[in-house]
Amino acid sequence: MILGTETTPSLPNLLSLDALSLSNLIQTRQVKCVDLMNQTLTRINDINDPNQQQQQQQYLNAIVSMKSKQELMNEAYLADEDLDNGIGKGWLHGIPLAIKDLSNVKGLPNTLGGSKLYSSLQQQQQHT
């Protein structure tokens, strides 16, 4: 079994809750981090992937780079494991976050928010 693939069946839509409510549910172990990550990834796929679009939804391409589903689910599993062992890392522990590609993140490209600027900077860096 892949870490983080076991989820709780028939959960409400966690994505309709605010961050403080999610944090409380996670900290009190009423919701597992893997369940929240699974719903998050499903929603991203529904609105971000033009191949998965339903006729009534619009393609957004809001998230241009992210780790693999397996990696993200493993991270959520480890976040659950930490909480089960009494290790909390703050109120955002276990809540998925998207980092804008203006910030440097290990393992993800930094496009500086746009392909023209990114291409321009890449060319400048190659010539220096």
PDB file of C-alpha atoms in Angstrom:
ATOM      1  CA  MET A   1       0.000   0.000   0.000  1.00  0.00           C
ATOM      2  CA  ILE A   2       1.187   3.521  -0.795  1.00  0.00           C
ATOM      3  CA  LEU A   3       1.475   5.757   2.240  1.00  0.00           C
ATOM      4  CA  GLY A   4      -1.479   8.085   2.626  1.00  0.00           C
ATOM      5  CA  THR A   5      -3.899   6.322   0.289  1.00  0.00           C
ATOM      6  CA  GLU A   6      -6.371   5.193   2.949  1.00  0.00           C
ATOM      7  CA  THR A   7      -9.079   7.826   3.398  1.00  0.00           C
ATOM      8  CA  THR A   8     -12.287   8.093   5.381  1.00  0.00           C
ATOM      9  CA  PRO A   9     -15.380   7.356   3.258  1.00  0.00           C
ATOM     10  CA  SER A  10     -18.346   9.767   2.949  1.00  0.00           C
ATOM     11  CA  LEU A  11     -16.856  12.957   4.349  1.00  0.00           C
ATOM     12  CA  PRO A  12     -18.523  16.336   3.862  1.00  0.00           C
ATOM     13  CA  ASN A  13     -16.972  18.832   1.454  1.00  0.00           C
ATOM     14  CA  LEU A  14     -14.008  19.971   3.531  1.00  0.00           C
ATOM     15  CA  LEU A  15     -13.082  22.618   0.963  1.00  0.00           C
ATOM     16  CA  SER A  16     -16.129  24.691   1.890  1.00  0.00           C
ATOM     17  CA  LEU A  17     -14.693  25.279   5.377  1.00  0.00           C
ATOM     18  CA  ASP A  18     -12.419  28.138   6.388  1.00  0.00           C
ATOM     19  CA  ALA A  19      -8.817  27.483   7.457  1.00  0.00           C
ATOM     20  CA  LEU A  20      -9.490  27.883  11.193  1.00  0.00           C
ATOM     21  CA  SER A  21     -12.344  25.358  11.086  1.00  0.00           C
ATOM     22  CA  LEU A  22     -10.179  22.912   9.119  1.00  0.00           C
ATOM     23  CA  SER A  23      -7.328  23.394  11.570  1.00  0.00           C
ATOM     24  CA  ASN A  24      -9.608  22.659  14.514  1.00  0.00           C
ATOM     25  CA  LEU A  25     -10.997  19.515  12.859  1.00  0.00           C
ATOM     26  CA  ILE A  26      -7.486  18.302  12.029  1.00  0.00           C
ATOM     27  CA  GLN A  27      -6.038  19.102  15.468  1.00  0.00           C
ATOM     28  CA  THR A  28      -8.925  17.302  17.215  1.00  0.00           C
ATOM     29  CA  ARG A  29      -8.473  14.405  14.752  1.00  0.00           C
ATOM     30  CA  GLN A  30     -12.056  14.622  13.469  1.00  0.00           C
ATOM     31  CA  VAL A  31     -10.589  14.951   9.967  1.00  0.00           C
ATOM     32  CA  LYS A  32      -7.485  13.294   8.591  1.00  0.00           C
ATOM     33  CA  CYS A  33      -4.932  15.250   6.597  1.00  0.00           C
ATOM     34  CA  VAL A  34      -5.097  12.589   3.866  1.00  0.00           C
ATOM     35  CA  ASP A  35      -8.837  13.210   3.475  1.00  0.00           C
ATOM     36  CA  LEU A  36      -8.310  16.937   3.085  1.00  0.00           C
ATOM     37  CA  MET A  37      -5.448  16.390   0.632  1.00  0.00           C
ATOM     38  CA  ASN A  38      -7.526  13.940  -1.390  1.00  0.00           C
ATOM     39  CA  GLN A  39     -10.404  16.427  -1.697  1.00  0.00           C
ATOM     40  CA  THR A  40      -7.947  19.213  -2.534  1.00  0.00           C
ATOM     41  CA  LEU A  41      -6.269  17.209  -5.296  1.00  0.00           C
ATOM     42  CA  THR A  42      -9.635  16.172  -6.720  1.00  0.00           C
ATOM     43  CA  ARG A  43     -10.741  19.811  -6.858  1.00  0.00           C
ATOM     44  CA  ILE A  44      -7.471  20.928  -8.453  1.00  0.00           C
ATOM     45  CA  ASN A  45      -7.854  18.207 -11.076  1.00  0.00           C
ATOM     46  CA  ASP A  46     -11.475  19.184 -11.732  1.00  0.00           C
ATOM     47  CA  ILE A  47     -10.709  22.838 -12.479  1.00  0.00           C
ATOM     48  CA  ASN A  48      -7.057  22.818 -13.516  1.00  0.00           C
ATOM     49  CA  ASP A  49      -6.806  19.971 -16.039  1.00  0.00           C
ATOM     50  CA  PRO A  50      -8.350  20.692 -19.455  1.00  0.00           C
ATOM     51  CA  ASN A  51      -8.569  16.950 -20.154  1.00  0.00           C
ATOM     52  CA  GLN A  52     -10.747  16.372 -17.079  1.00  0.00           C
ATOM     53  CA  GLN A  53     -13.116  19.282 -17.651  1.00  0.00           C
ATOM     54  CA  GLN A  54     -16.841  18.815 -17.623  1.00  0.00           C
ATOM     55  CA  GLN A  55     -18.810  20.849 -20.144  1.00  0.00           C
ATOM     56  CA  GLN A  56     -20.146  23.370 -17.600  1.00  0.00           C
ATOM     57  CA  GLN A  57     -16.797  24.179 -15.951  1.00  0.00           C
ATOM     58  CA  GLN A  58     -14.092  26.479 -17.178  1.00  0.00           C
ATOM     59  CA  TYR A  59     -10.429  25.529 -17.409  1.00  0.00           C
ATOM     60  CA  LEU A  60      -8.338  27.734 -15.105  1.00  0.00           C
ATOM     61  CA  ASN A  61      -4.739  26.447 -15.179  1.00  0.00           C
ATOM     62  CA  ALA A  62      -4.306  28.108 -11.783  1.00  0.00           C
ATOM     63  CA  ILE A  63      -1.638  25.691 -10.581  1.00  0.00           C
ATOM     64  CA  VAL A  64       1.110  25.335 -13.148  1.00  0.00           C
ATOM     65  CA  SER A  65       3.605  23.248 -11.113  1.00  0.00           C
ATOM     66  CA  MET A  66       3.085  20.856  -8.244  1.00  0.00           C
ATOM     67  CA  LYS A  67       4.480  17.713  -6.720  1.00  0.00           C
ATOM     68  CA  SER A  68       3.065  14.332  -7.745  1.00  0.00           C
ATOM     69  CA  LYS A  69      -0.162  13.088  -6.171  1.00  0.00           C
ATOM     70  CA  GLN A  70       1.753  10.260  -4.499  1.00  0.00           C
ATOM     71  CA  GLU A  71       4.251  12.711  -2.964  1.00  0.00           C
ATOM     72  CA  LEU A  72       1.507  15.002  -1.688  1.00  0.00           C
ATOM     73  CA  MET A  73      -0.528  12.124  -0.269  1.00  0.00           C
ATOM     74  CA  ASN A  74       2.593  10.781   1.466  1.00  0.00           C
ATOM     75  CA  GLU A  75       3.189  14.217   3.018  1.00  0.00           C
ATOM     76  CA  ALA A  76      -0.415  14.268   4.258  1.00  0.00           C
ATOM     77  CA  TYR A  77      -0.002  10.769   5.697  1.00  0.00           C
ATOM     78  CA  LEU A  78       3.143  11.874   7.541  1.00  0.00           C
ATOM     79  CA  ALA A  79       1.304  14.956   8.853  1.00  0.00           C
ATOM     80  CA  ASP A  80      -1.404  12.624  10.224  1.00  0.00           C
ATOM     81  CA  GLU A  81       1.234  10.383  11.733  1.00  0.00           C
ATOM     82  CA  ASP A  82       2.870  13.360  13.487  1.00  0.00           C
ATOM     83  CA  LEU A  83      -0.459  14.468  14.952  1.00  0.00           C
ATOM     84  CA  ASP A  84      -1.262  10.910  16.065  1.00  0.00           C
ATOM     85  CA  ASN A  85       2.073  10.969  17.919  1.00  0.00           C
ATOM     86  CA  GLY A  86       1.336  14.318  19.564  1.00  0.00           C
ATOM     87  CA  ILE A  87       3.575  16.346  17.268  1.00  0.00           C
ATOM     88  CA  GLY A  88       1.875  19.479  15.964  1.00  0.00           C
ATOM     89  CA  LYS A  89       3.595  22.075  13.804  1.00  0.00           C
ATOM     90  CA  GLY A  90       1.256  25.015  14.197  1.00  0.00           C
ATOM     91  CA  TRP A  91      -2.292  25.796  13.222  1.00  0.00           C
ATOM     92  CA  LEU A  92      -1.674  25.181   9.484  1.00  0.00           C
ATOM     93  CA  HIS A  93      -0.327  21.659  10.131  1.00  0.00           C
ATOM     94  CA  GLY A  94      -1.935  19.331   7.581  1.00  0.00           C
ATOM     95  CA  ILE A  95      -3.639  22.038   5.521  1.00  0.00           C
ATOM     96  CA  PRO A  96      -2.560  21.983   1.859  1.00  0.00           C
ATOM     97  CA  LEU A  97      -0.971  25.211   0.645  1.00  0.00           C
ATOM     98  CA  ALA A  98      -0.258  26.388  -2.868  1.00  0.00           C
ATOM     99  CA  ILE A  99       2.883  28.494  -3.217  1.00  0.00           C
ATOM    100  CA  LYS A 100       2.863  31.108  -5.990  1.00  0.00           C
ATOM    101  CA  ASP A 101       5.671  30.530  -8.461  1.00  0.00           C
ATOM    102  CA  LEU A 102       7.184  33.875  -7.475  1.00  0.00           C
ATOM    103  CA  SER A 103       8.798  32.132  -4.502  1.00  0.00           C
ATOM    104  CA  ASN A 104      11.646  29.664  -4.561  1.00  0.00           C
ATOM    105  CA  VAL A 105      10.517  26.206  -3.484  1.00  0.00           C
ATOM    106  CA  LYS A 106      12.859  23.232  -3.531  1.00  0.00           C
ATOM    107  CA  GLY A 107      11.910  20.857  -6.343  1.00  0.00           C
ATOM    108  CA  LEU A 108       9.559  23.254  -8.143  1.00  0.00           C
ATOM    109  CA  PRO A 109      10.302  25.746 -10.926  1.00  0.00           C
ATOM    110  CA  ASN A 110      10.136  29.468 -10.271  1.00  0.00           C
ATOM    111  CA  THR A 111       8.573  31.098 -13.343  1.00  0.00           C
ATOM    112  CA  LEU A 112       8.277  34.520 -11.693  1.00  0.00           C
ATOM    113  CA  GLY A 113       4.562  34.547 -12.469  1.00  0.00           C
ATOM    114  CA  GLY A 114       4.785  34.616 -16.245  1.00  0.00           C
ATOM    115  CA  SER A 115       6.452  32.828 -19.099  1.00  0.00           C
ATOM    116  CA  LYS A 116       7.708  36.001 -20.855  1.00  0.00           C
ATOM    117  CA  LEU A 117       9.536  37.276 -17.780  1.00  0.00           C
ATOM    118  CA  TYR A 118      10.795  33.788 -16.963  1.00  0.00           C
ATOM    119  CA  SER A 119      12.101  33.288 -20.509  1.00  0.00           C
ATOM    120  CA  SER A 120      13.741  36.713 -20.460  1.00  0.00           C
ATOM    121  CA  LEU A 121      15.476  36.040 -17.151  1.00  0.00           C
ATOM    122  CA  GLN A 122      16.584  32.588 -18.284  1.00  0.00           C
ATOM    123  CA  GLN A 123      18.207  34.102 -21.388  1.00  0.00           C
ATOM    124  CA  GLN A 124      19.919  36.794 -19.308  1.00  0.00           C
ATOM    125  CA  GLN A 125      21.266  34.167 -16.894  1.00  0.00           C
ATOM    126  CA  GLN A 126      22.655  32.099 -19.757  1.00  0.00           C
ATOM    127  CA  HIS A 127      24.593  35.090 -21.093  1.00  0.00           C
ATOM    128  CA  THR A 128      26.141  36.160 -17.785  1.00  0.00           C
TER     129      THR A 128
END
